[in-house]
Structure formats: structure tokens, C-alpha cells
Amino acid sequence: MAPLLLTLLALTPIDAAMAVSLKDLPSSPPAAALLDAADVFSRASRGEIEKQLEAFRAERVDARLITVPRLDYGLSLEQLGQELVQRWSAPATDPDTAAVTNLDPLLLVLVDAQTKAAAVVASEPLERQLPPELLRSTARTTMALPLREGNRYRQASIDGLTRLATVLRGGEDPGEPEVASEAVITTNIPSHEETERSNGFTWVVVLLVVGSVVPMLTWWVFSR
């Protein structure tokens, strides 16, 4: 009965108005690698991401992705991830209370739907392969950009998992995504400020010419 209850908890979306903390999440790793508590993924996206998470098993890594509607007051996403790693890495004392026996080191990707933020946390044995700076960069750039530019949860998750998987398999880190800069359009049409400066300069020249020519003409007329 206990494993069934844990499975139902993992499959049931958390109320979107509910602030999530550690106590609201399963006490042991659920059977599904994707826990979409914020309900931000479509059915097709869930299947795609679950397949990508399952591929980490080949590297003997238990990769999981958790979304939350919002966090409890004072709790950071990274802190929640660290607490989950500690909880889910603990050996089960009673096999009847554990939905999954977890032997591989954990890699947790977390997404906060309210703040559009991400965090990546890993078990200590993975620190050499996936250093903390890589985890931070993946969360704050690779995943954060798609999240904040259009709520692209699927793209953010796939990009983040792809980068981590590449490094884990011994490949070169793809690095942070390039931010497209806006092209500067050059034009020959003067701006309002340039027009005003040009007009002011023209008047100065006219006044100088008048101030020089008029006295000369006056002298020439009266000297005859």
C-alpha cells in the first residue's frame, strides 16, 4: 500500500497556489524521473524529457527533473534540491516504504514556475565530472534564458539536460548560449539633435559673414 501511495503522490499535481517545501515532496525517489508538480509540460513534452532523463542511466546517474509552482517563504530552489538529494540518497531502512531503491548518484534539475528560475544539484560523487560551476552555469544561463524569454519550459529542460549529458559522457562543454545582439541600423537621415546642431552652426556662419561684409560695404560706399 505504501509504494502505491508514493506513486499517486508523484503523479498528482500540487495545487498551483500552494507554496512547496521539502515536506510536500515524496520521501523517497518516485518511479517516474519527471515530477511535474507545476504542471508546465504537455504530454508529448513529458515523454520526451523522461526519455532524456532515462538516458543518464547509461552513465550510472539517477537524473530527475522537478517543477514546483512556487517555493515556501525563505526557501531557495538550490536549497530544496540539496535537501532532496540528501533525503533521496539515504538508504531505505524499510523496503516496503521506498518506491525506488536508489543506488546511483543523484542529479536533480529543478524549475520554479513562479520566478522562472532553475537550479541543478548533484550528489557529491558527481562533483568531479559535473563541477559546481557547471551546474550553476547550466541553471542560470542555459536554462534561465528560455524560461524568461517566453516560458519555454520544454526547451530549457532539453537544453540543460543536453549540456549536462555531453559533459558527463566526456565531451566538451558546449558552454553558455550565445545572446543575440540587436543589429545597429545605419542611416544617412540626420537625427533631431543633429539637425538642431547643424541649424545653429549655419546661423553662426551667417552672422559672422554679415558682421564682416556690412562694415566693409559701408566703408566702401562712404569712401567714394
mmCIF file of N, CA and C in Angstrom, residues 216-224:
data_model
loop_
_atom_site.group_PDB
_atom_site.id
_atom_site.type_symbol
_atom_site.label_atom_id
_atom_site.label_comp_id
_atom_site.label_asym_id
_atom_site.label_seq_id
_atom_site.Cartn_x
_atom_site.Cartn_y
_atom_site.Cartn_z
ATOM 1 N N MET A 216 32.374 96.533 -44.265
ATOM 2 C CA MET A 216 33.234 96.777 -45.422
ATOM 3 C C MET A 216 32.470 97.499 -46.531
ATOM 4 N N LEU A 217 31.217 97.074 -46.769
ATOM 5 C CA LEU A 217 30.407 97.741 -47.789
ATOM 6 C C LEU A 217 30.106 99.182 -47.396
ATOM 7 N N THR A 218 29.820 99.389 -46.113
ATOM 8 C CA THR A 218 29.526 100.748 -45.636
ATOM 9 C C THR A 218 30.738 101.658 -45.836
ATOM 10 N N TRP A 219 31.920 101.181 -45.504
ATOM 11 C CA TRP A 219 33.150 101.972 -45.681
ATOM 12 C C TRP A 219 33.391 102.274 -47.145
ATOM 13 N N TRP A 220 33.149 101.244 -47.994
ATOM 14 C CA TRP A 220 33.400 101.439 -49.436
ATOM 15 C C TRP A 220 32.458 102.489 -50.017
ATOM 16 N N VAL A 221 31.155 102.466 -49.603
ATOM 17 C CA VAL A 221 30.169 103.423 -50.126
ATOM 18 C C VAL A 221 30.518 104.847 -49.699
ATOM 19 N N PHE A 222 30.804 105.040 -48.436
ATOM 20 C CA PHE A 222 31.048 106.396 -47.932
ATOM 21 C C PHE A 222 32.445 106.920 -48.269
ATOM 22 N N SER A 223 33.328 106.041 -48.668
ATOM 23 C CA SER A 223 34.681 106.500 -49.008
ATOM 24 C C SER A 223 34.771 107.008 -50.434
ATOM 25 N N ARG A 224 33.741 106.811 -51.219
ATOM 26 C CA ARG A 224 33.760 107.269 -52.617
ATOM 27 C C ARG A 224 33.365 108.739 -52.741
#
